[in-house]
Coordinates of C-alpha atoms (C1' of nucleotides) in Angstrom, one line a residue:
Chain A
M311 CA 139.2 68.7 -19.3
E312 CA 140.0 65.2 -20.3
E313 CA 142.7 65.4 -17.6
I314 CA 140.3 66.3 -14.9
R315 CA 138.0 63.4 -15.7
K316 CA 140.8 61.0 -15.7
R317 CA 142.1 62.1 -12.4
R318 CA 138.6 61.9 -10.9
D319 CA 138.0 58.5 -12.3
E320 CA 141.1 57.2 -10.6
M321 CA 139.9 58.8 -7.3
M322 CA 136.6 57.1 -7.7
M323 CA 138.2 53.7 -8.0
K324 CA 140.1 54.2 -4.8
R325 CA 137.6 55.8 -2.6
G326 CA 134.1 55.5 -3.9
L327 CA 132.5 58.7 -5.1
N328 CA 128.8 58.7 -4.6
P329 CA 127.3 60.0 -7.8
H330 CA 123.9 60.9 -6.3
I331 CA 124.8 63.4 -3.6
S332 CA 126.8 66.6 -4.0
I333 CA 127.8 69.4 -1.8
D334 CA 127.7 73.0 -2.8
C335 CA 129.4 75.7 -0.7
V336 CA 128.5 79.4 -0.5
I337 CA 131.6 80.9 0.8
F338 CA 131.2 84.4 2.1
G339 CA 134.1 86.8 2.6
F340 CA 134.3 90.5 3.6
D341 CA 136.8 92.9 2.1
F342 CA 135.9 95.7 4.6
E343 CA 133.6 97.2 2.0
Q344 CA 131.1 94.6 1.0
L345 CA 130.2 91.0 1.1
N346 CA 131.8 88.7 -1.4
V347 CA 131.1 85.2 -2.6
L348 CA 133.6 82.7 -3.8
V349 CA 132.6 81.4 -7.3
I350 CA 134.4 79.1 -9.6
R351 CA 135.0 79.1 -13.3
R352 CA 134.0 75.9 -14.9
G353 CA 135.9 76.4 -18.1
V354 CA 133.5 75.1 -20.7
D355 CA 134.6 77.8 -22.9
K356 CA 134.4 76.1 -26.2
S357 CA 132.0 78.4 -28.0
K358 CA 134.0 81.5 -26.8
K359 CA 130.9 82.9 -25.0
K360 CA 131.8 83.2 -21.4
S361 CA 130.3 80.3 -19.4
R362 CA 128.4 81.0 -16.3
M363 CA 130.1 80.7 -13.0
A364 CA 129.1 78.3 -10.3
L365 CA 129.4 77.7 -6.6
P366 CA 132.2 75.4 -5.6
G367 CA 130.9 71.9 -5.1
D368 CA 131.6 68.3 -5.6
L369 CA 130.1 64.8 -5.2
I370 CA 130.6 63.2 -1.8
Y371 CA 132.6 60.1 -1.1
D372 CA 130.9 57.1 0.3
D373 CA 133.0 57.1 3.4
E374 CA 132.6 60.7 4.5
N375 CA 129.7 62.4 6.0
L376 CA 128.1 65.6 4.7
D377 CA 129.9 68.0 7.0
E378 CA 133.2 66.3 6.3
A379 CA 132.6 66.6 2.5
A380 CA 131.9 70.3 2.9
D381 CA 135.0 70.8 4.9
R382 CA 137.0 69.0 2.3
I383 CA 135.7 71.1 -0.5
L384 CA 136.4 74.3 1.4
N385 CA 139.9 73.1 2.3
E386 CA 140.8 72.1 -1.2
L387 CA 139.8 75.5 -2.5
T388 CA 141.1 77.8 0.2
G389 CA 143.6 75.8 2.2
L390 CA 141.6 76.7 5.3
K391 CA 140.4 74.3 8.0
G392 CA 137.9 74.6 10.8
V393 CA 136.2 77.7 9.5
F394 CA 132.5 78.5 10.2
L395 CA 130.4 76.2 8.2
E396 CA 126.7 75.6 8.5
Q397 CA 124.3 73.5 6.5
V398 CA 121.6 75.4 4.6
G399 CA 119.7 72.4 3.4
A400 CA 119.1 70.0 0.5
F401 CA 118.2 71.1 -2.9
G402 CA 116.9 68.5 -5.3
D403 CA 114.5 69.7 -8.0
P404 CA 114.5 67.1 -10.7
D405 CA 115.0 69.8 -13.2
R406 CA 117.8 71.7 -11.5
I407 CA 120.1 71.3 -14.5
K408 CA 118.7 73.8 -16.8
T409 CA 120.8 74.8 -19.7
D410 CA 122.8 73.1 -22.4
D411 CA 125.8 74.7 -21.0
D412 CA 125.2 73.1 -17.6
Q413 CA 124.7 69.7 -19.3
E414 CA 127.9 70.0 -21.2
W415 CA 129.8 70.8 -18.1
L416 CA 128.3 67.8 -16.3
R417 CA 129.3 65.5 -19.2
S418 CA 132.8 66.7 -18.9
I419 CA 133.2 65.9 -15.2
R420 CA 130.7 63.2 -14.3
K421 CA 130.5 59.6 -15.3
K422 CA 126.7 59.6 -15.2
P423 CA 125.9 63.2 -16.2
E424 CA 122.2 62.4 -16.6
A425 CA 121.7 61.0 -13.1
R426 CA 119.6 63.0 -10.7
V427 CA 121.7 64.6 -8.0
V428 CA 120.5 66.1 -4.8
T429 CA 122.8 68.7 -3.5
V430 CA 123.3 69.7 0.1
A431 CA 124.3 73.3 0.4
Y432 CA 126.5 74.8 3.1
Y433 CA 127.5 78.4 3.8
S434 CA 130.7 79.4 5.2
L435 CA 132.2 82.6 6.7
L436 CA 135.9 83.2 6.6
P437 CA 138.4 86.0 6.7
M438 CA 139.4 86.8 3.1
D439 CA 143.0 87.7 3.9
N440 CA 144.7 84.5 4.8
C441 CA 142.8 82.6 2.2
K442 CA 144.4 81.5 -1.0
L443 CA 142.3 80.5 -4.0
L444 CA 143.5 77.2 -5.4
A445 CA 142.4 75.3 -8.4
S446 CA 141.1 72.0 -7.4
S447 CA 139.6 68.8 -8.7
F448 CA 136.3 70.5 -9.2
A449 CA 137.3 74.0 -10.3
L450 CA 139.6 75.4 -12.9
S451 CA 139.9 78.6 -11.1
A452 CA 138.2 80.5 -8.3
E453 CA 137.6 84.1 -7.6
W454 CA 135.8 86.5 -5.2
K455 CA 132.8 88.3 -6.5
P456 CA 130.7 90.9 -4.8
L457 CA 127.4 89.4 -3.8
K458 CA 125.5 92.3 -5.3
E459 CA 127.0 91.7 -8.7
I460 CA 126.0 88.0 -8.9
N461 CA 122.9 87.8 -11.1
E462 CA 123.3 84.4 -12.6
L463 CA 125.0 81.1 -11.7
A464 CA 124.9 77.6 -13.2
F465 CA 122.2 75.1 -12.3
D466 CA 120.1 76.2 -9.3
H467 CA 123.1 77.9 -7.6
L468 CA 121.5 81.3 -7.6
D469 CA 118.6 79.9 -5.5
I470 CA 121.1 78.3 -3.2
L471 CA 122.9 81.6 -2.9
K472 CA 119.8 83.5 -2.0
D473 CA 118.7 81.0 0.6
S474 CA 122.2 81.0 2.1
Y475 CA 122.2 84.7 2.3
S476 CA 118.9 84.9 4.0
K477 CA 120.0 82.2 6.4
L478 CA 123.1 84.2 7.2
R479 CA 121.0 87.3 7.9
A480 CA 118.6 85.5 10.1
K481 CA 121.4 83.9 12.0
L482 CA 123.2 87.2 12.4
A483 CA 120.1 88.5 14.1
T484 CA 120.4 85.9 16.9
H485 CA 124.0 84.9 17.0
P486 CA 127.3 86.8 17.0
I487 CA 128.6 85.1 13.8
G488 CA 129.7 88.1 11.9
F489 CA 133.1 87.9 13.5
N490 CA 134.0 84.9 11.5
L491 CA 134.4 87.1 8.5
L492 CA 137.1 89.3 10.2
P493 CA 140.7 88.6 11.0
E494 CA 141.7 87.8 14.6
K495 CA 142.3 91.5 15.4
F496 CA 139.8 94.0 14.1
T497 CA 138.2 97.3 14.9
L498 CA 134.7 98.2 15.9
G499 CA 134.5 100.3 12.8
Q500 CA 135.2 97.3 10.6
L501 CA 132.6 95.3 12.5
H502 CA 130.1 98.1 12.1
K503 CA 130.7 98.2 8.4
L504 CA 130.3 94.4 8.2
Y505 CA 126.9 94.6 9.8
E506 CA 125.8 97.3 7.5
A507 CA 127.0 95.4 4.5
I508 CA 125.2 92.2 5.5
L509 CA 122.0 93.8 6.7
E510 CA 122.1 96.3 3.8
K511 CA 121.2 99.3 5.9
D512 CA 122.8 102.1 7.9
I513 CA 123.2 101.5 11.5
D514 CA 123.7 104.3 14.1
K515 CA 127.3 104.1 15.2
R516 CA 126.9 104.9 18.9
N517 CA 124.0 102.5 19.3
F518 CA 125.9 99.8 17.5
R519 CA 128.9 100.1 19.6
R520 CA 126.9 100.1 22.8
K521 CA 124.9 97.1 21.8
I522 CA 128.0 95.1 20.7
L523 CA 130.0 96.0 23.7
K524 CA 127.2 95.0 26.1
L525 CA 127.4 91.4 24.7
D526 CA 130.7 91.3 26.6
I527 CA 132.5 89.1 24.0
L528 CA 135.2 91.5 23.0
T529 CA 138.6 92.2 24.6
Q530 CA 140.2 95.6 23.8
L531 CA 143.8 95.4 22.8
E532 CA 146.4 98.0 23.4
E533 CA 147.5 97.9 19.7
K534 CA 146.1 100.5 17.4
Q535 CA 145.7 100.9 13.7
T536 CA 148.7 102.5 11.9
G537 CA 148.9 104.2 8.6
V538 CA 145.3 105.4 8.4
A539 CA 144.5 108.9 7.7
H540 CA 142.3 109.5 10.7
K541 CA 142.3 108.9 14.4
P542 CA 143.5 105.3 14.8
S543 CA 141.2 102.8 16.2
R544 CA 142.1 100.3 18.9
F545 CA 141.9 96.7 17.9
V546 CA 139.7 94.2 19.6
K547 CA 139.6 90.4 19.7
F548 CA 137.3 87.9 21.2
N549 CA 136.8 86.8 24.7
E550 CA 136.7 83.2 23.6
K551 CA 134.8 81.9 26.6
N552 CA 132.0 84.4 26.5
Y553 CA 131.8 84.2 22.7
K554 CA 131.4 80.5 22.7
K555 CA 128.6 80.6 25.3
L556 CA 126.8 83.3 23.4
S557 CA 127.2 81.5 20.1
E558 CA 125.5 78.5 21.5
T559 CA 122.6 80.1 23.3
G560 CA 122.1 83.0 20.9
F561 CA 120.3 86.2 22.0
D562 CA 116.8 85.3 20.8
N563 CA 114.0 87.5 21.6
F564 CA 110.4 86.9 21.4
S565 CA 111.4 85.1 24.4
F566 CA 109.0 85.4 27.4
Chain B
M693 CA 105.8 42.2 4.6
E694 CA 106.3 40.3 1.4
E695 CA 103.2 42.2 0.3
I696 CA 104.6 45.5 1.0
R697 CA 107.7 44.9 -1.0
K698 CA 105.8 43.6 -3.9
R699 CA 103.6 46.6 -4.0
R700 CA 106.5 48.9 -3.8
D701 CA 108.4 47.1 -6.5
E702 CA 105.4 47.6 -8.8
M703 CA 105.4 51.3 -8.0
M704 CA 109.1 51.6 -8.7
M705 CA 108.6 50.2 -12.1
K706 CA 106.0 52.7 -13.0
R707 CA 107.4 55.8 -11.4
G708 CA 111.1 55.4 -10.6
L709 CA 111.9 55.3 -6.9
N710 CA 115.3 56.9 -6.2
P711 CA 117.1 54.6 -3.9
H712 CA 119.6 57.1 -2.7
I713 CA 117.5 59.8 -1.2
S714 CA 114.9 59.5 1.4
I715 CA 112.7 61.9 3.3
D716 CA 111.9 61.7 7.0
C717 CA 109.2 63.7 8.7
V718 CA 109.0 64.9 12.2
I719 CA 105.3 65.5 12.6
F720 CA 104.4 67.5 15.7
G721 CA 101.0 67.6 17.2
F722 CA 99.6 69.3 20.4
D723 CA 96.9 67.7 22.5
F724 CA 96.3 70.8 24.6
E725 CA 98.6 69.3 27.2
Q726 CA 101.9 68.5 25.6
L727 CA 103.8 68.2 22.3
N728 CA 103.5 64.9 20.5
V729 CA 105.3 63.3 17.6
L730 CA 104.0 60.9 15.1
V731 CA 106.0 57.7 15.0
I732 CA 105.5 54.6 13.0
R733 CA 105.8 50.9 13.9
R734 CA 107.9 49.1 11.5
G735 CA 106.7 45.7 12.4
V736 CA 109.9 43.6 12.3
D737 CA 108.6 41.7 15.3
K738 CA 110.1 38.4 14.5
S739 CA 112.0 37.8 17.7
K740 CA 109.1 39.0 19.8
K741 CA 111.1 41.8 21.3
K742 CA 109.4 45.0 20.5
S743 CA 111.2 46.7 17.6
R744 CA 112.1 50.3 17.9
M745 CA 109.8 52.9 16.4
A746 CA 110.8 55.3 13.6
L747 CA 109.9 58.5 12.0
P748 CA 107.7 58.2 9.0
G749 CA 109.7 58.4 5.9
D750 CA 110.2 57.1 2.4
L751 CA 112.4 57.1 -0.6
I752 CA 111.7 59.8 -3.1
Y753 CA 110.5 59.4 -6.7
D754 CA 112.7 60.6 -9.5
D755 CA 110.0 62.9 -10.8
E756 CA 109.1 64.7 -7.5
N757 CA 111.1 67.4 -5.7
L758 CA 112.0 67.2 -2.1
D759 CA 109.1 69.3 -0.8
E760 CA 106.6 67.3 -2.8
A761 CA 107.9 64.1 -1.5
A762 CA 107.6 65.3 2.1
D763 CA 104.0 66.5 1.3
R764 CA 103.2 63.1 -0.2
I765 CA 104.4 61.2 2.9
L766 CA 102.5 63.5 5.2
N767 CA 99.4 63.1 3.1
E768 CA 99.6 59.3 2.9
L769 CA 99.9 59.1 6.6
T770 CA 97.4 61.7 7.8
G771 CA 95.2 62.5 4.9
L772 CA 96.1 66.2 5.3
K773 CA 97.3 68.6 2.6
G774 CA 99.0 71.9 2.7
V775 CA 100.0 71.8 6.4
F776 CA 103.1 73.6 7.7
L777 CA 106.2 71.9 6.5
E778 CA 109.7 73.0 6.7
Q779 CA 113.0 71.4 5.8
V780 CA 115.4 70.7 8.7
G781 CA 118.3 69.6 6.6
A782 CA 120.1 66.6 5.2
F783 CA 121.4 63.8 7.3
G784 CA 123.9 61.5 5.8
D785 CA 126.3 59.8 8.1
P786 CA 127.7 56.7 6.3
D787 CA 127.0 54.7 9.4
R788 CA 123.5 55.9 10.2
I789 CA 122.1 52.4 10.0
K790 CA 123.2 51.2 13.3
T791 CA 121.6 48.0 14.5
D792 CA 120.8 44.6 13.2
D793 CA 117.2 45.4 13.7
D794 CA 117.5 48.4 11.4
Q795 CA 119.2 46.4 8.8
E796 CA 116.6 43.7 8.9
W797 CA 113.9 46.3 8.4
L798 CA 115.7 47.7 5.5
R799 CA 116.1 44.4 3.9
S800 CA 112.4 43.9 4.1
I801 CA 111.5 47.1 2.3
R802 CA 114.3 48.1 0.1
K803 CA 115.7 46.6 -3.0
K804 CA 119.3 47.6 -2.2
P805 CA 119.3 47.6 1.6
E806 CA 123.0 48.1 1.8
A807 CA 123.1 51.3 -0.3
R808 CA 124.0 54.6 1.3
V809 CA 121.0 56.7 1.7
V810 CA 121.1 60.4 2.5
T811 CA 117.8 61.5 4.1
V812 CA 116.3 64.9 4.1
A813 CA 114.4 65.7 7.2
Y814 CA 111.3 67.9 7.4
Y815 CA 109.3 69.0 10.4
S816 CA 105.6 69.6 10.3
L817 CA 103.1 71.2 12.5
L818 CA 99.5 70.2 12.4
P819 CA 96.3 70.2 14.4
M820 CA 95.9 66.7 15.9
D821 CA 92.2 66.6 15.8
N822 CA 91.2 66.3 12.1
C823 CA 94.1 64.0 11.4
K824 CA 93.6 60.3 10.8
L825 CA 96.5 58.0 11.2
L826 CA 96.6 55.7 8.2
A827 CA 98.8 52.8 7.5
S828 CA 100.7 53.4 4.3
S829 CA 103.3 52.0 2.0
F830 CA 106.0 52.7 4.5
A831 CA 104.3 52.1 7.8
L832 CA 102.3 49.3 9.3
S833 CA 100.8 51.6 11.8
A834 CA 101.3 55.0 13.2
E835 CA 100.7 56.6 16.6
W836 CA 101.2 59.8 18.5
K837 CA 103.8 59.7 21.2
P838 CA 104.6 62.5 23.7
L839 CA 107.9 64.1 22.8
K840 CA 109.2 63.7 26.3
E841 CA 108.8 59.9 26.2
I842 CA 110.7 59.3 23.1
N843 CA 114.1 58.1 24.1
E844 CA 115.1 55.9 21.2
L845 CA 114.2 55.6 17.6
A846 CA 115.5 53.6 14.7
F847 CA 118.6 54.7 12.6
D848 CA 119.6 58.3 13.4
H849 CA 116.0 59.4 13.9
L850 CA 116.5 60.5 17.4
D851 CA 119.2 63.0 16.2
I852 CA 116.8 64.2 13.5
L853 CA 114.1 64.6 16.1
K854 CA 116.3 66.6 18.4
D855 CA 117.4 68.9 15.5
S856 CA 113.8 69.4 14.4
Y857 CA 112.7 70.3 17.9
S858 CA 115.4 72.8 18.3
K859 CA 114.6 74.3 15.0
L860 CA 111.0 74.5 16.0
R861 CA 111.9 76.4 19.1
A862 CA 114.2 78.7 17.3
K863 CA 111.6 79.5 14.7
L864 CA 109.0 80.0 17.4
A865 CA 111.1 82.7 18.9
T866 CA 110.9 84.7 15.7
H867 CA 107.8 83.7 13.8
P868 CA 104.2 83.1 14.9
I869 CA 104.1 79.4 13.8
G870 CA 102.7 77.9 17.0
F871 CA 99.2 78.4 15.6
N872 CA 99.7 75.7 13.1
L873 CA 99.3 73.2 15.9
L874 CA 95.9 74.4 16.9
P875 CA 92.5 74.1 15.3
E876 CA 91.0 77.0 13.4
K877 CA 89.3 78.3 16.5
F878 CA 91.2 78.2 19.7
T879 CA 91.5 80.1 23.0
L880 CA 94.3 82.2 24.3
G881 CA 94.6 79.7 27.1
Q882 CA 95.3 76.9 24.7
L883 CA 97.9 79.0 22.9
H884 CA 99.5 79.9 26.2
K885 CA 99.8 76.2 27.1
L886 CA 101.2 75.5 23.7
Y887 CA 104.0 78.0 24.2
E888 CA 104.7 76.7 27.6
A889 CA 104.9 73.1 26.3
I890 CA 107.2 73.9 23.4
L891 CA 109.5 76.2 25.4
E892 CA 109.4 74.1 28.5
K893 CA 108.9 76.9 30.9
D894 CA 106.2 78.8 32.7
I895 CA 105.1 82.0 31.1
D896 CA 103.3 84.7 32.9
K897 CA 99.7 84.7 31.7
R898 CA 99.1 88.5 31.5
N899 CA 102.4 89.2 29.8
F900 CA 101.8 86.4 27.4
R901 CA 98.4 87.7 26.4
R902 CA 99.6 91.2 26.0
K903 CA 102.5 90.3 23.9
I904 CA 100.5 88.0 21.6
L905 CA 97.6 90.4 21.2
K906 CA 100.0 93.2 20.3
L907 CA 101.1 91.2 17.3
D908 CA 97.7 92.0 15.9
I909 CA 97.2 88.7 14.1
L910 CA 94.2 87.5 16.1
T911 CA 90.5 88.2 15.6
Q912 CA 88.3 87.6 18.6
L913 CA 85.1 85.6 17.8
E914 CA 81.8 85.9 19.5
E915 CA 81.7 82.1 20.1
K916 CA 82.7 80.9 23.6
Q917 CA 83.8 77.6 25.0
T918 CA 81.0 75.3 26.3
G919 CA 81.1 72.4 28.7
V920 CA 84.1 73.6 30.6
A921 CA 84.1 73.7 34.4
H922 CA 85.2 77.3 34.5
K923 CA 84.6 80.7 33.0
P924 CA 84.3 80.0 29.3
S925 CA 86.9 81.5 27.1
R926 CA 86.2 83.4 23.8
F927 CA 87.6 81.7 20.8
V928 CA 89.9 83.5 18.5
K929 CA 91.1 82.9 14.9
F930 CA 93.7 84.5 12.7
N931 CA 93.6 87.7 10.9
E932 CA 95.0 86.0 7.8
K933 CA 96.5 89.1 6.2
N934 CA 98.4 90.3 9.2
Y935 CA 99.4 86.7 10.1
K936 CA 100.9 86.1 6.6
K937 CA 102.9 89.3 6.7
L938 CA 104.3 88.6 10.1
S939 CA 105.1 85.0 9.2
E940 CA 107.2 86.2 6.4
T941 CA 109.1 89.0 8.1
G942 CA 109.3 87.5 11.5
F943 CA 109.8 89.6 14.6
D944 CA 113.5 89.3 14.8
N945 CA 115.4 91.2 17.3
F946 CA 119.0 91.8 17.5
S947 CA 117.9 94.1 14.9
F948 CA 119.4 97.6 14.8
Chain C
dC232 C1' 144.5 123.1 7.3
dC233 C1' 141.6 119.6 5.5
dA234 C1' 139.6 115.1 5.2
dA235 C1' 138.3 111.0 7.4
dA236 C1' 136.9 107.9 10.7
dA237 C1' 137.2 107.3 16.1
dG238 C1' 135.1 107.9 20.1
dT239 C1' 131.7 109.5 23.4
dG240 C1' 126.1 110.7 26.6
dT241 C1' 121.6 112.0 27.1
dT242 C1' 116.8 112.1 26.7
dG243 C1' 112.2 110.6 25.6
dA244 C1' 109.6 106.5 24.1
dA245 C1' 108.7 101.8 24.1
dG246 C1' 109.0 97.4 25.9
dT247 C1' 109.7 94.0 29.8
dT248 C1' 108.9 92.0 34.3
dA249 C1' 106.6 90.9 38.3
dC250 C1' 102.6 90.7 40.7
dA251 C1' 96.9 89.6 42.8
dC252 C1' 92.2 89.6 42.5
dC253 C1' 87.4 88.8 40.7
dC254 C1' 84.6 86.2 37.2
dA255 C1' 81.8 82.5 35.0
dT256 C1' 81.0 77.8 34.8
dG257 C1' 80.3 72.6 36.0
dC258 C1' 79.9 69.5 39.4
Chain D
dG1112 C1' 80.3 76.2 47.5
dC1113 C1' 84.3 74.9 45.6
dA1114 C1' 87.6 74.0 42.0
dT1115 C1' 89.1 75.5 37.6
dG1116 C1' 90.9 78.3 34.4
dG1117 C1' 89.4 83.3 32.2
dG1118 C1' 90.3 87.8 32.2
dT1119 C1' 92.3 92.2 33.7
dG1120 C1' 96.2 96.9 35.2
dT1121 C1' 100.1 99.0 37.2
dA1122 C1' 104.6 100.4 38.7
dA1123 C1' 109.6 99.9 38.5
dC1124 C1' 112.9 98.9 35.4
dT1125 C1' 115.4 98.1 31.1
dT1126 C1' 116.1 98.8 26.5
dC1127 C1' 115.8 101.4 22.2
dA1128 C1' 116.1 105.3 18.9
dA1129 C1' 117.6 109.6 17.7
dC1130 C1' 120.8 112.9 17.8
dA1131 C1' 126.2 116.3 17.3
dC1132 C1' 130.5 117.4 18.6
dT1133 C1' 135.6 116.7 19.7
dT1134 C1' 139.8 113.9 18.7
dT1135 C1' 143.7 112.0 16.2
dT1136 C1' 146.0 111.0 12.3
dG1137 C1' 147.9 111.4 7.2
dG1138 C1' 148.6 114.0 3.5

DNA sequence: CCAAAAGTGTTGAAGTTACACCCATGC
DNA sequence: GCATGGGTGTAACTTCAACACTTTTGG
């Protein structure tokens, strides 16, 4: 703990941490069954009761903009670069630091633990497979947790998570972003399950396939699944060009 | 100028201005012809060249949350309370203060003009009629300007405006929010023009009316227009209950 | 042979688009 | 009487929702 603070203090000297603005990231991953969120252990475990987990986040540096800071946090934690990342918004209730536990945690990592901090939340979609979970300057450890099982988080992180999730669902209704949660090659069945998991409802298989295919953003590959105990599915990947275009325009609807 | 700073300094003593976070508001109004935006004059007119205009905005107080701060700014400027207000997001490029002009303005109103400030942007929709334009602690004067004629603004306010506008359009495609720009009683023709103005395209009159009416959020009134040189239109107003419900759920579409 | 997911079409209902004329009013 | 926007219906087309069976593989 003392170590962490020391290292951070050194960093601050060099680069200029801004103690008033932080970034928190809601990192979504899909394990082909359900939606998961990356949460960190803070490690204030003094009194043996398990401390609440938190969203990964950090203060920003004075020489980086908000998107860059979010990118940095994501990269420190997962080793990934250039993944889907979108701002959710700013959260800044004066009383967002609620519990003693939270306060203790802040004292352990911040120079001015009592200062009001406004946090800017981002959500990110990434393929869970080629993603390591690294300890980092702001997290003792990190782990994936099913979205449905997350009932409490430190600070106002549960609010942030809820907002992020509803933003994800809204965006999914107008933009083909779900793909960001899957590996490069995937099957329509996986995509189908992904939509069902995010939207929390059953979707008719035939209608789903028709609708997705009509978007014309997928290229069918020759390669098939192996080692599955059922008829193997053909893999698909993006048609990058069409996908980009559609990602920008979206397929809005009350459209006239 | 000196006056303004003095008054603000007093306020800060009492209440605690947070010099690191500001709020900027994009206030949209509709004059039955086109979309307008409320911009303020900053009044740094020393060198006689007209200074650029800006979005209304202010630092936040330490005891108010972000939504409250936005509400306060809006209320100071227009006298209105409880109007439609939605967060756009945080903007915080380290170099958002671009010109000498901007820097001079900051020196005139802020204690620490060189500090990095992250701003949280909101957009607001309000009926232009019962809205006064008041000078306020952060604006010498305010005026409506057609959106289309705004080609430059101070700081990064033009970026904020663009983002707000596209957020407005996206939201309009899924939620019946356009009504917030109209007075309590309005005609379908006015609403039609409003949609055309925001979406920047012609919309077939009959299809528009059918689609809007099918939402079942309007109540037809007996009262008709007077003093118009054509067949007078019946006024309509909301069915509050249905409107609320639809505002929350939206009428999304890629929906399965 | 059994379990498990892949893959495939049709039909009826609902929604969308495009389009033209008469009406009520002020001047 | 003329200019202006208000108000109305239909037909062709597209999209959507609901629904069941055969195929391929592993075990």
